[in-house]
Every structure is written in structure tokens, then in C-alpha cells.
PDB file of C-alpha atoms in Angstrom:
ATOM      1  CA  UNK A 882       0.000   0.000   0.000  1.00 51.00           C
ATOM      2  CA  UNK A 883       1.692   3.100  -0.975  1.00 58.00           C
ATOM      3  CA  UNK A 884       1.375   6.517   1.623  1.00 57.00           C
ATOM      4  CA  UNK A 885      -1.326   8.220  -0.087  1.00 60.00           C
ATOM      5  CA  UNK A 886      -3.490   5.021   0.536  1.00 60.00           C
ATOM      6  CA  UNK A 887      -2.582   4.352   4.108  1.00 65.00           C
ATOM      7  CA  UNK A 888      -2.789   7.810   4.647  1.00 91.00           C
ATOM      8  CA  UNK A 889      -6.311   8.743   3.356  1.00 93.00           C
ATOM      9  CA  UNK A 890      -7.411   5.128   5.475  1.00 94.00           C
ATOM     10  CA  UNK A 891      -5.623   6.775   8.481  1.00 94.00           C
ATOM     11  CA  UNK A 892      -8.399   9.570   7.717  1.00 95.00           C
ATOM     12  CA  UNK A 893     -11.111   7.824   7.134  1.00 96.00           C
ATOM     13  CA  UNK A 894     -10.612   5.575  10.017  1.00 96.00           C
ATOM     14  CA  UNK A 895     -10.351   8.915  12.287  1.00 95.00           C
ATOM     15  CA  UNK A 896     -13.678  10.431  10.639  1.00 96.00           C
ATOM     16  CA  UNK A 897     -15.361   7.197  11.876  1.00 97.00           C
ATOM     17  CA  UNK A 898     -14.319   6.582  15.059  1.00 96.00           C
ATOM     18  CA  UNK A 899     -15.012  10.482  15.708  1.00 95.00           C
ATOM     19  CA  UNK A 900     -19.025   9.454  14.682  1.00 97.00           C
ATOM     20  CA  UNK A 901     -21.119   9.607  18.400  1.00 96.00           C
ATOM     21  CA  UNK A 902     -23.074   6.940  19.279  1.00 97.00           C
ATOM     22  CA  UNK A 903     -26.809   7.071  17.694  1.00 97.00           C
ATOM     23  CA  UNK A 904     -25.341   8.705  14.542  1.00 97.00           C
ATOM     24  CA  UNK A 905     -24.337   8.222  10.869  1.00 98.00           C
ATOM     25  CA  UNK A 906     -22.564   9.560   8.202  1.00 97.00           C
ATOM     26  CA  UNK A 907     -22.830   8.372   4.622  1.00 97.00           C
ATOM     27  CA  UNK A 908     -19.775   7.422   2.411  1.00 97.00           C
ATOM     28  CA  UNK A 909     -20.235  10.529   0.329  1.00 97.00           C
ATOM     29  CA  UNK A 910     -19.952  12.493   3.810  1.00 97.00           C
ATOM     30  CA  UNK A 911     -16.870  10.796   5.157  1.00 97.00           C
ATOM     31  CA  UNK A 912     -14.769  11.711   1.590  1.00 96.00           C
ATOM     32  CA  UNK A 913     -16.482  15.068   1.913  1.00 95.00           C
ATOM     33  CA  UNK A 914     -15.047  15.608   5.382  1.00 94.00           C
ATOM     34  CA  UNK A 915     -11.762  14.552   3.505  1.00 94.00           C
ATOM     35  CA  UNK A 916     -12.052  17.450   1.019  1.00 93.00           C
ATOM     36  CA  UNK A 917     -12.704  14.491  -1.830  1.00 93.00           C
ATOM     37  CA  UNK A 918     -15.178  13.287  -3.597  1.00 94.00           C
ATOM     38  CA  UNK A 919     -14.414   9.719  -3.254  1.00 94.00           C
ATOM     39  CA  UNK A 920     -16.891   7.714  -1.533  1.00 96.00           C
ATOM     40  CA  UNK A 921     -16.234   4.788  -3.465  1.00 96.00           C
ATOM     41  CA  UNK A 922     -12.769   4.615  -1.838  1.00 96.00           C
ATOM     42  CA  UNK A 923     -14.168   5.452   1.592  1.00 97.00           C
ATOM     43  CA  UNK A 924     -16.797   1.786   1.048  1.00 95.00           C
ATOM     44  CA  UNK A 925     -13.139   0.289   0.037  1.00 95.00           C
ATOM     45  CA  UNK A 926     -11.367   1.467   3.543  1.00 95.00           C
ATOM     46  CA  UNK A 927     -14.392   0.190   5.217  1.00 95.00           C
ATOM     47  CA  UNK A 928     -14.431  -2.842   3.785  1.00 93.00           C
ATOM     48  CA  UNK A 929     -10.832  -3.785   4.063  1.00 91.00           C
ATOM     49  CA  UNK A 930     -10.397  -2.032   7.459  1.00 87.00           C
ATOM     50  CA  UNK A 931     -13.639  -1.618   8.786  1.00 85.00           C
ATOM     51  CA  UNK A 932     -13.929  -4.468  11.204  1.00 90.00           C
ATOM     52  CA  UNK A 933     -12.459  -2.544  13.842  1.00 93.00           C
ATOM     53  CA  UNK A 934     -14.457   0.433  13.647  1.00 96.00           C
ATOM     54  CA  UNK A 935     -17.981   1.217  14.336  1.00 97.00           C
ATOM     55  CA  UNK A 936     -18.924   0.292  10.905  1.00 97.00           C
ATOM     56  CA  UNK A 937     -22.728   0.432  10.997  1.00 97.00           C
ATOM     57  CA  UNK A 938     -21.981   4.296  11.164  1.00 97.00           C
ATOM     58  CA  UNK A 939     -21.584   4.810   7.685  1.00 97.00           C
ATOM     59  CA  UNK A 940     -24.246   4.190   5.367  1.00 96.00           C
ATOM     60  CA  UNK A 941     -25.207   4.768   1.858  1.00 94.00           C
ATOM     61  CA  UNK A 942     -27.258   7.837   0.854  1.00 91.00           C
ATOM     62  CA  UNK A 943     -30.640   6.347   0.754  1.00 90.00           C
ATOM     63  CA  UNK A 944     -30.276   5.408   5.001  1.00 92.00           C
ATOM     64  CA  UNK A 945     -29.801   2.251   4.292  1.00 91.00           C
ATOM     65  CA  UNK A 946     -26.895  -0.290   6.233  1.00 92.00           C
ATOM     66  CA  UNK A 947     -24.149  -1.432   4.495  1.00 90.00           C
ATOM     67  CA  UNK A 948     -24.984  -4.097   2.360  1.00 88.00           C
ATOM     68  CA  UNK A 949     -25.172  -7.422   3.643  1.00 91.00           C
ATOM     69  CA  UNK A 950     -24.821  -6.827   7.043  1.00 92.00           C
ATOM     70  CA  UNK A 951     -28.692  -5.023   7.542  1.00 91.00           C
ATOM     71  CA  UNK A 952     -29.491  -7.346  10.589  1.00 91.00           C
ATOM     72  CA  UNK A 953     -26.269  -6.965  12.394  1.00 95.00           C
ATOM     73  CA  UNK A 954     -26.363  -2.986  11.716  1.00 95.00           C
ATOM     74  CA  UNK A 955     -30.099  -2.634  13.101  1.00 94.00           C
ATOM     75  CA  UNK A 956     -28.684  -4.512  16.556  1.00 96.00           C
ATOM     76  CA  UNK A 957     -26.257  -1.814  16.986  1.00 97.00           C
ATOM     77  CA  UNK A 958     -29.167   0.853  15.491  1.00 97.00           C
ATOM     78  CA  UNK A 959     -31.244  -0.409  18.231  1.00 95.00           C
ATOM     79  CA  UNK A 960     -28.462  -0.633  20.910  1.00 97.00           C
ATOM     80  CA  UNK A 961     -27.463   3.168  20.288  1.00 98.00           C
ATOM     81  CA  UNK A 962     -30.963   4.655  19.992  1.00 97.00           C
ATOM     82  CA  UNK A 963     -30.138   5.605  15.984  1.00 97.00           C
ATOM     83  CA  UNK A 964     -33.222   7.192  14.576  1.00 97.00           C
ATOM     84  CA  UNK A 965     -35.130   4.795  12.184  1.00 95.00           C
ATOM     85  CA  UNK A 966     -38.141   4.943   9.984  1.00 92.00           C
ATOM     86  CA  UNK A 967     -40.338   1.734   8.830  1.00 86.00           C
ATOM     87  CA  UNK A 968     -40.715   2.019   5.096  1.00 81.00           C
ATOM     88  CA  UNK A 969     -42.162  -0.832   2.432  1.00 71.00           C
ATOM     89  CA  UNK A 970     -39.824  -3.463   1.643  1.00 62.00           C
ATOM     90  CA  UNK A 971     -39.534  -3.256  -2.415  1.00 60.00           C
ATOM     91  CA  UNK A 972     -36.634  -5.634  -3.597  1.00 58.00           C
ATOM     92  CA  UNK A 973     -34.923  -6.683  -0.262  1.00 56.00           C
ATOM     93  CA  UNK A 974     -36.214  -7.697   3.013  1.00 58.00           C
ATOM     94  CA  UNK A 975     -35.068  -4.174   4.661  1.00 63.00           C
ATOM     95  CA  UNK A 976     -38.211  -2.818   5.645  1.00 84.00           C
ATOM     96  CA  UNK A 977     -36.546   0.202   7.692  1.00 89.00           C
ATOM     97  CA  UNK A 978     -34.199   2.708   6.577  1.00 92.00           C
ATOM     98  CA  UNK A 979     -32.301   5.065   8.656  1.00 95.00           C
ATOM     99  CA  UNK A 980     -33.843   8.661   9.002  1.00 96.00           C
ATOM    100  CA  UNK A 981     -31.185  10.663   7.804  1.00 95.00           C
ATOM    101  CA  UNK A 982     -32.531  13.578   8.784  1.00 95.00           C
ATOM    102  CA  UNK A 983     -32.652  13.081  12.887  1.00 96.00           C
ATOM    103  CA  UNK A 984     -29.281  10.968  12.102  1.00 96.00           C
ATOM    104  CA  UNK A 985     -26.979  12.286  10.375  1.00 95.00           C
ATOM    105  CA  UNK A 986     -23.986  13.665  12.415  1.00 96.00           C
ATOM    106  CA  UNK A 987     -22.004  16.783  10.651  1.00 91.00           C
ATOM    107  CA  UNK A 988     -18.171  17.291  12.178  1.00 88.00           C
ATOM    108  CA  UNK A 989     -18.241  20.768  10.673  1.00 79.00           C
ATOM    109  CA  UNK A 990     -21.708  21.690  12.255  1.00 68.00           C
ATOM    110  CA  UNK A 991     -20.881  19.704  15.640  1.00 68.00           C
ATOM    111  CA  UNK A 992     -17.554  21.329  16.443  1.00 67.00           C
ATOM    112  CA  UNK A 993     -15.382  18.026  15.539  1.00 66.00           C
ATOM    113  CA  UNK A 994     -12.068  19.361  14.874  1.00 64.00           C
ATOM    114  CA  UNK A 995     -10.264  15.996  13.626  1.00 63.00           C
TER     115      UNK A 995
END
């Protein structure tokens, strides 16, 4: 892995664990945060590194967990008081999404200074 790489995980990894309890960011926000665009490489860190971080905090845009690990995510959801909202399931079983708007945690607007 060359610096740049283990460098922007460092960041990433440090945007996450900075997340409070009950709260989300999505990919796009964590990059953001980053001054990048790159929430596709943000879902990569995660998924390589992410075990060891509070995971279930970053979600993609819609509210919804990462992918394959929905039931596992609402535990935690639960656990944490994260604001959810029931919605129709269409073409998975998730039947719940998060509500973005009670849940979404800002750094700039919360006086994170990373």
C-alpha cells in the first residue's frame, strides 16, 4: 500500500471513530469531510479495514446499512438509539431505513475538529 493510501485510510478511520453513538454519516460524507469526492474509496477502507471500527456508522445515501450486514447494523441501530423509519420493503427484506434527517452527524456543524 503506498502513503497516499494508508494515509487517506488513516483519515477515514479517524472520521469514523469520531461518529457519536446514535449517529451516521454516509460514504459521500466521510470523503467530503476529507475534502474528496471519493466515496467509493471510503466503502473500500471500510471494507478492508472496517472491522475494527464502528462500521454500521456509515451508510449509503438512501439510510440504508451497508450491504449485507442489515441485521447486524439494526442490533447496533437499536443498541445506540439511531433514529429509524419503517418504510415498504420493495426488492430486499429491509423494511426500515435510517432517518437521515434526525441521524446524520455533521463534524463541521458539531464542532469536531479531527
Amino acid at each position: 500500500m503506498d502513503a497516499a493510501a494508508h494515509d487517506f485510510g488513516a483519515a477515514v478511520a479517524e472520521v469514523v471513530r469520531a461518529i457519536p453513538s446514535g449517529r451516521v454519516m454516509t460514504y459521500g460524507d466521510v470523503a467530503a469531510v476529507l475534502g474528496s469526492r471519493a466515496s467509493r474509496a471510503v466503502g473500500k477502507v471500510m471494507a478492508h479495514e472496517g472491522a475494527d471500527l464502528p462500521w454500521w456508522r456509515v451508510v449509503r445515501a438512501g439510510g440504508l446499512p451497508p450491504v449485507r450486514h442489515e441485521a447486524r447494523a439494526l442490533e447496533h441501530y437499536r443498541a445506540e438509539g439511531t433514529p429509524l423509519r419503517q418504510t415498504r420493503a420493495v426488492d430486499d427484506d429491509t423494511a426500515w431505513r435510517l432517518d437521515m434527517r434526525r441521524a446524520r452527524w455533521s463534524p463541521t456543524t458539531d464542532g469536531w475538529s479531527g
